[in-house]
XYZ file of C-alpha atoms in Angstrom:
783
model
C -229.928 69.833 152.963
C -230.684 65.985 152.390
C -227.670 64.583 150.434
C -229.282 61.085 149.620
C -227.749 58.318 147.471
C -229.175 54.979 145.197
C -228.074 52.162 147.249
C -228.440 48.147 146.737
C -229.972 47.357 149.796
C -233.159 50.222 149.301
C -234.015 48.020 146.696
C -233.737 44.707 148.830
C -235.523 46.613 151.161
C -238.552 47.742 149.089
C -238.771 44.341 147.585
C -238.723 42.914 150.986
C -241.639 45.236 152.052
C -244.378 44.861 149.110
C -247.016 42.743 148.475
C -248.548 42.335 145.058
C -252.806 42.067 145.095
C -255.053 41.554 142.183
C -257.385 44.309 141.706
C -255.684 47.485 140.566
C -257.590 51.443 141.132
C -258.257 52.840 137.781
C -258.949 56.700 137.593
C -262.153 57.077 135.998
C -263.773 60.121 138.121
C -262.390 63.154 139.536
C -264.122 61.749 142.704
C -262.101 58.717 145.037
C -264.001 55.850 146.661
C -266.023 57.016 149.420
C -264.153 56.869 152.819
C -266.341 54.094 154.287
C -264.821 51.846 151.172
C -262.121 52.240 151.747
C -260.022 49.563 154.045
C -257.138 51.001 156.569
C -257.428 54.553 155.718
C -254.887 56.103 158.089
C -256.915 58.249 160.152
C -253.918 61.554 159.930
C -253.797 63.731 157.485
C -250.851 66.242 156.427
C -251.170 69.912 156.997
C -252.678 71.246 153.205
C -250.088 73.172 151.347
C -250.882 76.944 150.580
C -247.603 76.613 148.003
C -247.152 73.017 146.166
C -244.269 73.467 143.417
C -244.988 70.692 140.422
C -241.673 69.798 138.342
C -243.422 68.436 135.328
C -240.757 66.258 133.540
C -241.227 66.666 129.656
C -238.184 64.154 128.073
C -239.139 62.113 125.092
C -238.948 59.450 127.107
C -242.725 61.044 128.656
C -244.238 61.591 125.756
C -245.945 57.586 125.630
C -246.951 58.166 129.757
C -250.475 57.636 130.499
C -251.197 61.730 131.408
C -254.819 61.272 131.339
C -253.952 59.647 135.118
C -251.626 63.009 136.225
C -254.561 64.583 135.134
C -257.084 63.238 137.315
C -254.611 62.354 139.767
C -254.327 66.662 139.921
C -257.844 67.109 139.373
C -258.645 65.184 142.944
C -255.465 66.853 144.229
C -257.067 70.668 143.905
C -260.786 70.131 144.498
C -259.120 68.511 147.786
C -256.795 72.094 148.326
C -259.494 74.217 147.023
C -257.305 77.494 146.785
C -253.521 76.936 146.437
C -250.703 78.557 144.640
C -248.828 76.973 142.053
C -245.208 76.995 140.784
C -245.268 74.775 137.162
C -241.440 74.223 136.300
C -240.938 72.142 132.949
C -237.757 70.203 132.607
C -235.501 68.575 129.742
C -232.311 69.370 128.600
C -233.103 72.435 131.087
C -236.009 73.945 132.316
C -237.859 75.288 129.842
C -240.769 76.854 131.640
C -241.364 78.520 135.084
C -244.234 80.340 135.773
C -246.766 80.929 138.912
C -250.449 79.601 138.406
C -253.337 80.604 141.775
C -255.622 77.677 142.041
C -258.837 79.584 143.133
C -261.874 76.940 143.944
C -260.396 73.586 143.103
C -259.998 75.597 139.773
C -256.904 74.751 137.598
C -258.375 75.211 134.063
C -255.139 77.383 132.688
C -252.590 75.408 134.127
C -254.163 71.978 133.148
C -254.299 73.932 129.244
C -249.944 74.256 130.110
C -249.704 71.052 131.056
C -251.767 69.338 128.093
C -249.543 71.322 125.686
C -246.252 70.648 126.902
C -243.919 68.793 123.963
C -241.730 65.895 124.991
C -238.044 66.213 123.619
C -234.530 65.749 124.754
C -233.276 63.813 128.103
C -232.763 65.276 131.493
C -229.930 67.225 132.166
C -227.128 65.917 133.956
C -227.212 69.004 136.350
C -230.946 69.514 136.531
C -230.787 70.066 139.747
C -228.751 72.814 140.169
C -231.064 75.046 137.643
C -234.271 74.245 139.595
C -232.542 75.596 142.944
C -233.565 75.087 146.373
C -236.745 73.031 146.750
C -239.290 73.301 149.820
C -242.483 72.963 150.745
C -244.830 70.282 149.218
C -243.326 69.404 145.480
C -244.666 67.254 142.900
C -242.251 65.576 140.687
C -243.944 63.726 137.035
C -240.973 62.037 135.710
C -239.998 58.624 135.404
C -236.669 58.964 136.855
C -235.282 57.914 133.334
C -231.792 59.636 132.835
C -232.034 62.229 136.468
C -229.468 62.416 138.051
C -229.231 60.732 141.349
C -228.621 63.261 143.817
C -230.126 66.867 144.591
C -230.569 69.606 147.966
C -232.906 70.374 149.250
C -234.831 72.173 152.102
C -235.656 70.195 155.494
C -238.662 70.859 155.578
C -239.306 69.470 151.957
C -242.149 67.014 151.481
C -241.626 66.120 148.181
C -243.854 63.245 145.646
C -242.864 61.344 142.677
C -245.374 60.412 140.318
C -245.142 58.341 137.588
C -247.713 56.467 134.710
C -245.134 54.980 132.290
C -245.217 51.242 131.964
C -241.450 51.277 132.329
C -239.327 53.811 134.973
C -236.953 53.990 137.183
C -239.063 52.759 140.670
C -236.299 52.547 142.782
C -235.154 55.217 142.109
C -238.507 57.303 142.539
C -239.309 55.163 145.468
C -236.055 56.084 147.224
C -236.338 60.170 145.987
C -239.799 60.408 147.658
C -239.391 58.726 150.708
C -235.776 60.711 151.123
C -237.603 63.796 151.417
C -240.403 63.210 153.423
C -243.124 61.968 150.799
C -243.980 59.351 148.935
C -243.980 57.676 145.199
C -247.224 56.922 143.645
C -247.296 54.660 140.830
C -250.023 55.349 137.513
C -248.638 52.910 135.756
C -248.917 49.603 137.341
C -252.350 50.932 139.301
C -253.241 50.938 142.808
C -253.974 47.860 145.143
C -257.518 47.104 145.846
C -260.134 49.879 146.873
C -256.729 52.645 147.638
C -257.029 55.932 146.135
C -254.196 57.209 144.774
C -255.168 60.824 146.829
C -253.949 58.986 149.927
C -250.824 59.323 149.503
C -251.000 63.035 149.446
C -253.115 63.074 152.214
C -250.769 60.724 154.424
C -247.954 61.684 156.239
C -246.628 57.705 156.336
C -245.342 55.899 154.141
C -246.476 53.124 152.629
C -245.897 51.248 149.355
C -249.400 50.624 148.353
C -248.391 50.087 144.843
C -248.411 47.267 141.822
C -245.258 47.269 140.419
C -242.941 45.909 137.928
C -239.299 47.439 138.645
C -236.959 48.692 135.992
C -233.396 49.752 136.079
C -230.768 49.425 134.240
C -229.366 46.702 133.685
C -225.451 46.543 132.985
C -225.483 43.930 129.340
C -221.873 42.872 130.895
C -222.901 38.807 132.354
C -225.798 38.975 129.732
C -226.344 35.103 127.953
C -227.855 36.197 124.446
C -227.991 34.460 120.706
C -225.503 34.752 118.409
C -226.460 33.907 115.208
C -224.121 34.375 111.788
C -222.653 33.026 108.222
C -219.613 31.530 107.342
C -218.730 31.426 104.396
C -215.633 30.969 101.897
C -214.230 31.645 98.204
C -217.025 29.457 97.192
C -219.593 31.356 99.358
C -222.146 29.804 102.408
C -219.646 26.482 104.171
C -221.448 23.716 106.001
C -220.655 21.755 108.890
C -218.224 24.737 110.914
C -217.891 24.005 113.649
C -218.811 27.012 116.273
C -218.080 26.077 119.879
C -217.813 28.560 123.263
C -214.733 28.666 124.671
C -214.157 26.935 127.489
C -217.940 25.838 127.522
C -219.836 22.488 125.847
C -221.213 25.299 123.934
C -221.082 24.122 120.422
C -223.486 24.035 116.608
C -222.618 23.708 113.604
C -223.123 25.747 110.062
C -225.990 24.266 108.550
C -225.853 24.160 104.028
C -226.312 27.834 103.626
C -223.259 28.327 105.956
C -226.167 30.039 108.872
C -225.303 28.948 112.749
C -226.424 30.515 115.889
C -225.421 29.899 119.620
C -226.011 31.128 122.943
C -222.997 33.493 124.066
C -221.949 35.806 127.231
C -219.734 39.146 126.731
C -215.834 38.418 127.132
C -216.386 34.476 126.319
C -214.977 34.043 122.412
C -216.185 31.626 119.979
C -214.279 29.480 118.338
C -214.781 28.680 114.261
C -212.847 25.648 113.078
C -213.519 23.540 110.172
C -210.532 20.837 108.402
C -207.591 22.079 107.017
C -208.147 25.937 107.775
C -207.165 28.186 110.167
C -209.380 28.766 113.496
C -210.840 31.847 114.344
C -211.128 33.052 117.590
C -213.693 35.967 118.076
C -214.590 38.093 121.414
C -218.074 38.394 122.338
C -218.926 41.829 123.686
C -221.708 43.447 124.951
C -222.927 44.837 121.319
C -222.420 41.407 119.178
C -225.226 40.331 118.114
C -224.165 38.999 114.194
C -221.450 37.841 113.618
C -220.585 36.899 110.158
C -216.789 35.100 109.499
C -214.625 34.360 106.648
C -212.268 32.009 106.583
C -209.986 31.771 103.410
C -208.864 28.526 101.802
C -205.222 28.167 100.838
C -204.863 32.072 101.269
C -200.766 33.225 102.372
C -200.765 36.084 103.791
C -196.112 37.506 103.089
C -194.762 40.664 103.765
C -193.661 42.280 100.609
C -189.639 42.440 100.671
C -188.325 45.695 99.357
C -184.786 46.203 98.730
C -183.526 48.826 97.208
C -186.676 50.056 95.039
C -186.755 45.813 93.360
C -189.134 43.776 94.520
C -188.541 39.956 95.246
C -190.464 37.001 95.315
C -191.371 35.686 98.705
C -189.647 32.886 99.193
C -191.050 29.212 97.908
C -193.466 30.657 96.349
C -193.997 30.646 92.348
C -194.840 34.019 91.085
C -196.818 32.517 88.304
C -199.167 30.521 90.542
C -199.095 33.679 93.825
C -201.166 36.680 93.190
C -200.709 39.465 95.380
C -203.676 41.403 96.653
C -204.389 43.734 98.512
C -205.322 41.462 101.088
C -202.890 39.153 100.453
C -201.675 36.677 98.446
C -203.846 34.118 96.994
C -203.343 30.788 95.275
C -204.240 31.040 91.642
C -204.070 26.870 91.184
C -206.636 26.277 94.343
C -208.864 29.568 94.139
C -211.332 27.599 92.137
C -211.976 30.478 89.704
C -210.781 31.469 86.658
C -207.636 34.199 87.872
C -206.372 35.407 84.234
C -202.914 37.286 84.851
C -199.993 38.657 82.781
C -196.641 39.066 84.064
C -194.571 41.735 82.316
C -192.272 39.593 79.992
C -195.648 38.477 78.445
C -196.915 41.986 77.532
C -197.248 42.768 73.567
C -194.136 45.367 72.831
C -197.180 47.674 71.227
C -199.219 48.732 74.248
C -198.732 51.553 75.378
C -200.946 52.094 78.804
C -203.065 49.535 81.094
C -205.875 49.553 78.707
C -203.942 48.290 75.260
C -202.516 45.629 77.914
C -205.635 43.724 78.803
C -206.697 44.677 74.900
C -204.163 42.354 73.699
C -203.441 39.908 76.585
C -206.520 38.546 78.173
C -208.941 37.783 75.578
C -212.090 37.459 76.586
C -211.925 40.622 78.793
C -213.475 43.224 77.254
C -213.121 47.347 77.100
C -216.204 49.748 76.668
C -216.079 53.381 76.892
C -217.882 55.570 79.519
C -218.316 58.935 78.473
C -214.506 59.645 78.736
C -211.984 59.164 76.156
C -209.221 58.107 79.075
C -211.797 56.110 81.388
C -212.964 52.533 79.835
C -214.843 49.932 81.823
C -213.513 46.486 82.335
C -215.966 43.803 81.746
C -214.626 40.336 82.926
C -217.364 37.682 82.280
C -219.940 40.288 80.266
C -219.579 43.160 83.436
C -222.805 43.225 85.529
C -225.511 45.416 85.295
C -227.444 47.275 88.090
C -230.539 49.799 88.250
C -228.463 52.560 86.886
C -226.933 50.597 84.003
C -222.986 48.788 82.758
C -221.103 48.894 85.858
C -217.703 47.606 84.753
C -215.002 45.570 87.112
C -212.966 47.785 90.645
C -209.097 48.570 89.874
C -206.634 47.768 92.996
C -203.516 49.648 91.963
C -200.641 48.844 94.658
C -203.074 48.380 97.233
C -205.496 51.949 96.119
C -209.072 51.194 95.433
C -210.424 52.602 92.740
C -213.944 52.181 91.298
C -214.562 51.845 87.597
C -215.946 55.156 86.917
C -213.547 56.925 88.985
C -210.470 58.698 86.878
C -207.936 55.754 86.735
C -204.426 57.153 86.367
C -201.924 56.544 83.136
C -200.625 53.858 83.998
C -197.590 53.314 81.340
C -197.107 49.078 80.124
C -193.583 49.500 80.710
C -194.598 49.847 84.579
C -196.569 46.854 85.297
C -194.987 44.285 86.705
C -198.346 41.711 86.994
C -202.221 42.358 86.132
C -204.746 39.797 86.817
C -208.713 40.070 86.618
C -210.987 38.093 89.028
C -214.305 37.699 88.517
C -217.268 39.319 91.137
C -217.710 35.997 92.657
C -214.475 36.580 93.993
C -213.437 40.070 94.025
C -216.951 40.955 96.281
C -215.838 38.098 99.317
C -213.001 40.193 99.847
C -212.854 43.804 98.567
C -216.993 43.804 98.843
C -219.725 45.569 96.617
C -217.467 47.695 95.006
C -216.019 44.573 92.874
C -219.201 43.259 92.384
C -218.363 43.256 88.967
C -214.822 42.252 89.682
C -211.004 43.108 90.471
C -208.557 44.445 87.965
C -205.312 44.467 90.443
C -202.258 46.132 89.169
C -198.718 45.768 90.502
C -196.345 48.352 88.949
C -192.450 48.722 88.735
C -192.659 52.079 91.057
C -190.356 52.304 94.680
C -190.584 53.381 97.468
C -189.549 56.004 99.168
C -186.250 55.969 101.926
C -187.006 59.636 102.798
C -187.214 60.816 106.838
C -189.438 62.754 106.919
C -193.169 60.312 107.983
C -195.977 59.611 109.923
C -195.889 56.843 111.905
C -197.795 54.557 114.207
C -196.842 52.676 117.489
C -194.248 55.472 118.086
C -191.891 54.219 116.054
C -190.445 57.230 113.518
C -189.136 54.904 111.232
C -192.038 52.369 110.414
C -191.204 54.473 106.921
C -193.847 54.858 104.190
C -195.000 51.134 101.882
C -193.653 50.309 99.225
C -195.307 51.873 96.178
C -197.282 54.815 98.045
C -197.985 56.980 95.493
C -200.853 59.328 96.014
C -203.120 59.858 93.484
C -204.515 62.410 94.280
C -208.132 60.371 94.386
C -209.477 61.677 98.090
C -212.474 64.028 97.674
C -213.684 66.217 99.561
C -217.348 66.059 101.136
C -216.633 64.161 104.222
C -218.792 65.891 106.166
C -221.593 64.640 103.540
C -220.508 60.571 103.869
C -223.376 59.487 106.075
C -225.373 60.303 103.003
C -228.621 63.110 104.295
C -232.011 61.739 104.337
C -235.346 63.078 102.769
C -235.984 63.890 105.791
C -233.674 66.357 107.488
C -233.119 67.319 103.962
C -236.174 68.682 104.747
C -235.464 69.714 107.661
C -232.806 72.028 105.848
C -234.988 73.397 103.435
C -236.970 74.989 106.070
C -237.787 78.872 105.811
C -236.674 79.220 109.476
C -235.328 77.403 113.128
C -238.958 77.164 114.144
C -240.587 75.794 111.190
C -237.663 73.118 111.116
C -238.555 72.220 114.740
C -241.393 71.720 113.734
C -240.625 69.449 110.774
C -238.461 67.482 112.969
C -240.974 66.878 115.635
C -243.576 65.348 112.833
C -240.791 62.365 111.871
C -238.544 61.596 115.174
C -241.083 58.858 115.956
C -240.274 57.303 112.955
C -236.553 57.648 113.492
C -236.143 57.188 116.668
C -234.415 54.295 116.694
C -231.790 55.372 115.600
C -229.069 57.892 117.258
C -227.675 59.059 114.366
C -230.696 61.020 113.435
C -230.777 63.183 116.295
C -226.841 63.723 116.127
C -228.626 64.799 112.266
C -230.915 67.446 113.136
C -228.238 68.492 116.063
C -226.028 69.506 113.104
C -228.393 71.309 111.236
C -229.758 73.297 114.400
C -225.971 73.726 114.883
C -224.673 74.741 111.588
C -227.351 76.190 109.487
C -229.224 78.098 112.380
C -226.784 78.992 114.723
C -229.354 78.019 117.567
C -227.188 76.217 120.797
C -230.416 75.089 123.028
C -232.057 73.535 119.668
C -229.445 71.251 118.989
C -228.354 70.183 122.547
C -232.006 69.528 123.348
C -232.670 67.386 120.376
C -229.101 66.167 120.811
C -230.085 64.945 124.634
C -232.238 62.971 123.151
C -229.523 59.764 122.579
C -228.864 59.634 126.447
C -232.528 59.504 126.917
C -233.144 56.621 124.441
C -230.414 54.579 124.721
C -229.386 55.249 128.654
C -228.020 51.750 128.480
C -225.911 51.310 124.240
C -222.589 52.663 124.846
C -221.716 52.405 121.573
C -224.416 55.510 120.824
C -223.731 57.325 123.562
C -220.326 58.380 122.206
C -221.612 59.174 118.913
C -223.423 62.544 121.640
C -220.359 62.189 123.358
C -218.136 63.307 120.694
C -220.451 65.720 119.391
C -220.379 67.317 122.843
C -216.504 67.469 122.863
C -216.192 68.572 119.449
C -219.043 71.581 120.422
C -217.308 72.225 123.859
C -219.791 70.960 126.126
C -216.739 68.910 128.342
C -219.245 68.594 131.680
C -222.044 66.892 129.486
C -219.793 64.760 127.970
C -218.527 63.882 131.160
C -221.529 62.812 132.322
C -221.862 60.478 129.544
C -218.193 59.279 130.056
C -219.388 58.383 133.608
C -221.853 56.549 132.507
C -220.260 54.335 130.063
C -217.749 53.259 132.360
C -220.428 51.814 134.355
C -221.549 50.039 131.390
C -218.411 48.968 130.734
C -216.521 48.933 133.809
C -213.758 46.042 131.739
C -213.275 47.708 129.562
C -210.276 50.014 129.138
C -211.466 52.761 127.064
C -214.218 53.590 129.702
C -211.283 54.429 131.523
C -209.077 56.251 129.594
C -211.975 58.360 128.638
C -213.307 59.345 131.066
C -209.292 60.254 132.690
C -208.696 62.475 129.653
C -212.498 64.833 129.887
C -211.103 65.383 133.519
C -208.033 66.652 132.213
C -209.502 68.179 129.654
C -211.498 70.363 132.319
C -209.189 71.177 134.519
C -209.413 68.050 136.908
C -206.254 67.079 136.792
C -206.258 64.924 140.348
C -208.860 62.735 139.635
C -207.888 62.604 135.924
C -204.556 60.523 137.337
C -206.789 58.825 140.317
C -208.596 56.799 136.817
C -205.076 56.594 134.641
C -203.288 54.335 138.105
C -207.060 52.481 138.002
C -205.803 51.814 134.144
C -202.940 50.919 135.047
C -203.975 48.282 137.645
C -206.484 46.807 135.711
C -205.141 46.791 132.761
C -201.680 46.200 133.219
C -201.488 42.214 131.986
C -200.582 42.051 128.459
C -200.008 46.069 127.925
C -198.120 47.478 125.076
C -197.161 51.295 125.288
C -196.053 51.276 122.314
C -199.435 50.359 120.209
C -202.619 51.461 120.621
C -204.529 52.494 123.662
C -201.634 51.773 126.098
C -199.497 53.769 124.209
C -201.862 56.581 124.365
C -202.562 56.230 127.720
C -198.739 56.201 128.517
C -198.526 59.867 127.120
C -201.533 61.696 128.645
C -200.114 60.217 131.583
C -196.203 61.558 130.972
C -197.938 65.375 129.748
C -199.394 65.664 133.660
C -196.209 64.595 135.100
C -194.443 66.909 133.043
C -197.244 69.701 133.843
C -198.811 68.482 137.131
C -197.968 69.092 141.035
C -196.874 65.977 142.295
C -197.615 62.903 139.871
C -194.451 61.037 139.535
C -193.704 58.187 137.740
C -196.486 55.410 139.049
C -193.653 52.153 138.008
C -190.274 51.923 137.879
C -190.772 50.579 134.581
C -192.721 52.758 133.226
C -190.803 54.981 130.875
C -191.110 57.952 130.338
C -189.177 59.633 127.098
C -190.873 57.879 124.859
C -190.222 59.644 121.483
C -193.131 61.695 119.861
C -193.724 63.973 117.001
C -194.380 68.000 116.344
C -198.576 66.480 115.890
C -199.950 63.722 117.603
C -203.272 62.300 115.283
C -205.805 60.341 118.201
C -207.996 58.271 115.963
C -211.507 56.455 117.996
C -214.660 55.232 117.240
C -217.610 54.008 118.360
C -218.306 50.756 116.156
C -215.778 48.340 117.272
C -215.984 46.553 114.151
C -215.622 49.301 112.395
C -213.603 49.082 108.704
C -211.663 51.722 107.796
C -208.168 53.089 106.267
C -206.230 56.323 107.045
C -203.979 57.352 105.226
C -201.099 60.221 105.509
C -199.830 61.837 102.604
C -196.522 63.750 102.889
C -195.975 67.323 100.730
C -193.465 64.870 98.239
C -197.047 62.815 97.592
C -195.991 59.488 99.020
C -198.119 58.187 101.933
C -198.502 55.697 105.057
C -201.321 53.625 105.538
C -202.717 52.496 108.547
C -205.797 49.608 107.969
C -208.252 48.830 110.746
C -209.666 45.248 108.495
C -211.183 42.520 109.422
C -208.727 40.444 107.432
C -206.478 37.237 108.942
C -202.987 39.483 109.339
C -204.694 41.956 111.451
C -206.827 39.327 114.191
C -204.105 39.615 116.425
C -204.633 43.570 117.044
C -208.710 43.554 116.057
C -209.085 40.358 119.261
C -206.750 42.533 121.505
C -209.698 45.147 120.875
C -212.264 43.473 122.103
C -210.465 41.343 124.807
C -209.212 44.932 126.539
C -212.248 47.367 124.977
C -210.811 50.059 123.304
C -211.078 51.333 119.701
C -208.288 54.010 119.349
C -204.945 54.251 117.403
C -202.273 57.704 117.795
C -200.288 58.449 115.324
C -197.332 61.186 115.187
C -196.018 63.167 112.284
C -191.946 63.784 112.713
C -191.662 67.163 110.972
C -193.228 69.555 109.816
C -192.947 72.358 107.076
C -194.994 75.134 105.525
C -196.067 72.529 103.414
C -199.219 70.441 104.028
C -199.553 66.845 104.578
C -203.068 65.371 104.033
C -204.952 63.647 106.416
C -207.469 60.915 103.784
C -209.898 58.464 105.167
C -211.456 55.654 103.394
C -214.450 53.285 104.951
C -215.212 49.695 104.040
C -218.458 49.113 106.891
C -219.171 47.996 110.322
C -221.487 44.723 109.754
C -224.311 46.922 109.953
C -225.838 47.923 106.691
C -228.072 50.923 108.042
C -225.277 51.997 110.860
C -223.354 54.662 110.422
C -219.740 54.846 112.480
C -218.555 57.907 114.052
C -215.129 58.554 113.932
C -213.613 60.725 117.013
C -209.929 62.644 115.824
C -208.227 65.052 117.943
C -205.275 66.760 116.342
C -202.577 67.927 119.000
C -199.963 70.444 118.916
C -197.293 69.218 121.432
C -195.391 71.837 120.096
C -197.410 74.045 122.677
C -196.213 75.141 126.351
C -198.218 73.433 129.052
C -200.882 71.144 127.592
C -200.953 70.286 123.905
C -203.338 72.370 121.795
C -205.519 70.510 120.007
C -208.647 70.567 117.585
C -211.470 67.566 117.716
C -213.227 66.337 114.630
C -215.819 63.978 114.774
C -216.417 62.071 111.381
C -219.514 60.533 110.221
C -218.833 57.721 108.019
C -221.247 55.193 106.030
C -220.335 55.502 102.236
C -218.027 53.348 101.642
C -214.544 53.002 98.767
C -213.973 56.444 98.678
C -211.315 58.506 99.497
C -212.237 61.525 101.706
C -210.619 64.392 102.901
C -210.118 64.824 106.539
C -207.751 67.425 107.224
C -204.354 69.467 105.820
C -201.355 70.213 108.199
C -198.514 71.972 108.167
C -195.827 73.604 110.146
C -198.390 77.123 111.371
C -201.820 75.115 111.442
C -203.991 72.775 110.924
C -207.720 72.258 108.403
C -209.979 70.214 108.564
C -212.347 69.231 105.228
C -215.939 69.773 104.847
């Protein structure tokens, strides 16, 4: 039995012993060059094997290889062997085919037909060597080495050759694997050195490096410098002359007249945006940062609202006639530069009945238009806005709840209104996004908050309570499973008559969408939910591992999906890979520790959690974010595991929690969304993950420490149901959705907690979706 590992010194040895020669050998016929023309041909030859095992890697990346060169090599080899028994194993997400063939007088036509007919799909399984079993005799592995596990068990008498015909491949792995198991590596992708035939590798017992090569290995992007670009704007549009610098270096640039900039930076460095009379903005660079658009607010004050006995007091020093409270803070009308118009309660005409009467009677120039519903009207600011579907009215911000012009606006009595403010689209779209392209109507009412004790809390604080006026408007809809939309090609797959036809349609279109990891996730869902074909669904999902090997954001999609499907070992392998890609990210250690706990490897989990504490103790806050999650998970190990003691004297183990814990984790660090927890009495608590000045420190901490997670507790339960809703605002990419993994844990269970995992794909913006309902008896997810 041979165990081998890839070591750095092997790379140095490999690079040091090879030399490059200009002339390449090309396989153009069945016969190799004549013996007399071969320089330094080894005199010794291996004994001809009577049995050969071919391991044929059929993963997606091999669909672009030079298969004809491999076919010609086998032509030569079987002509040389004359007679042999051959076992063919086709490998991908599993051993998908296994059959024996008999070669007579070099005729391998039946085997050749099978090889030519192979479909390349999926990625090599993490446990492929176990699926193959023991290997002995002569083995030919045709692979690019990508995604292959780097350890195998073999018999002592094994002779293993690795053969590749792709330009992009993992040469170090294949060379090490071949030489560690009595064979060598044949690189057909870059040509053979002058006067050398590739069949020499199969015949000669000597280890030689005769190939030209370009080493391909996965680079850790953590210290790689790259170009970062973006646009800086304020309320009036692009901002020229903003200084953009890399903190602690002499790299600096300024934005042009269109607000555009470009600068080089490395992950873990920070960009500083500064402009006269504006607060500077600091943005941490990570390996996913390529474009960074910045909004620099002008004369905006973000102040907390003071609530006393249900009445709202004006902020100290603020003239309520000139300062307007919006969903994103307080706007100074004098300095905004726009025609901002406000009606306060004392200016509302007595004849007004509802909000539409107030707009009609007190805001001349703002028009109302019918929508086909007697209870709902479009508010047209500056004539409104037109798109391909017709006239668009202003959006609404009602006590912090954002509604579209076509939503069912609730009845708001004129007597309930404190202020109504209308703002044109030029300002509104800059802060509220495309939903407010036709402007925004900001309504603040006299509704009061609830002082009830039963509420959801984040940061482990049961007294955080509900925010003022957070009355649930019943605006959330069912349909979270379709929130990312279904593309027409995927819809055709769904409409197939059976799973076989669906798979054929998938193969027809996948090359067009191979650059989008969520495409494979979408098709995975089709085969998982409609056809209940677990083997095919997992094969398709494994393409993410194969094609996005060094993209941790994409890999998390597959890991989340594997967890949801109960494929914990597969998820474990991805979290291991992410830790190698992101060794400076705290989330990497916690995710790997958590999945080990789920599998039952508690000692490994404990060691990883302690590694987390040792690496990220500085600046830790065990009442918030990922630190809080790690603390709770370590407490449960200490409570239910043997030999796990408190890791540090100052590490408290008596933090408060509720019967239900909800953990949200997301794969896109800059995703913007809002979670809403609705109490049975109709009031709600919301948690906003928005890129706003008030969240700057939170977002900067996430990037510096490398995490994207938050936990919440529901403090008490009854038979009445809580609702969990989510509203998505985007992630700086128009085409790439965000995936959020929600874990709901019932901490009332004995031993380790019972939990359910749900993965949400979010793409449609500004729609409030129902996600889950929870009571004392159970919890359910909405589809």
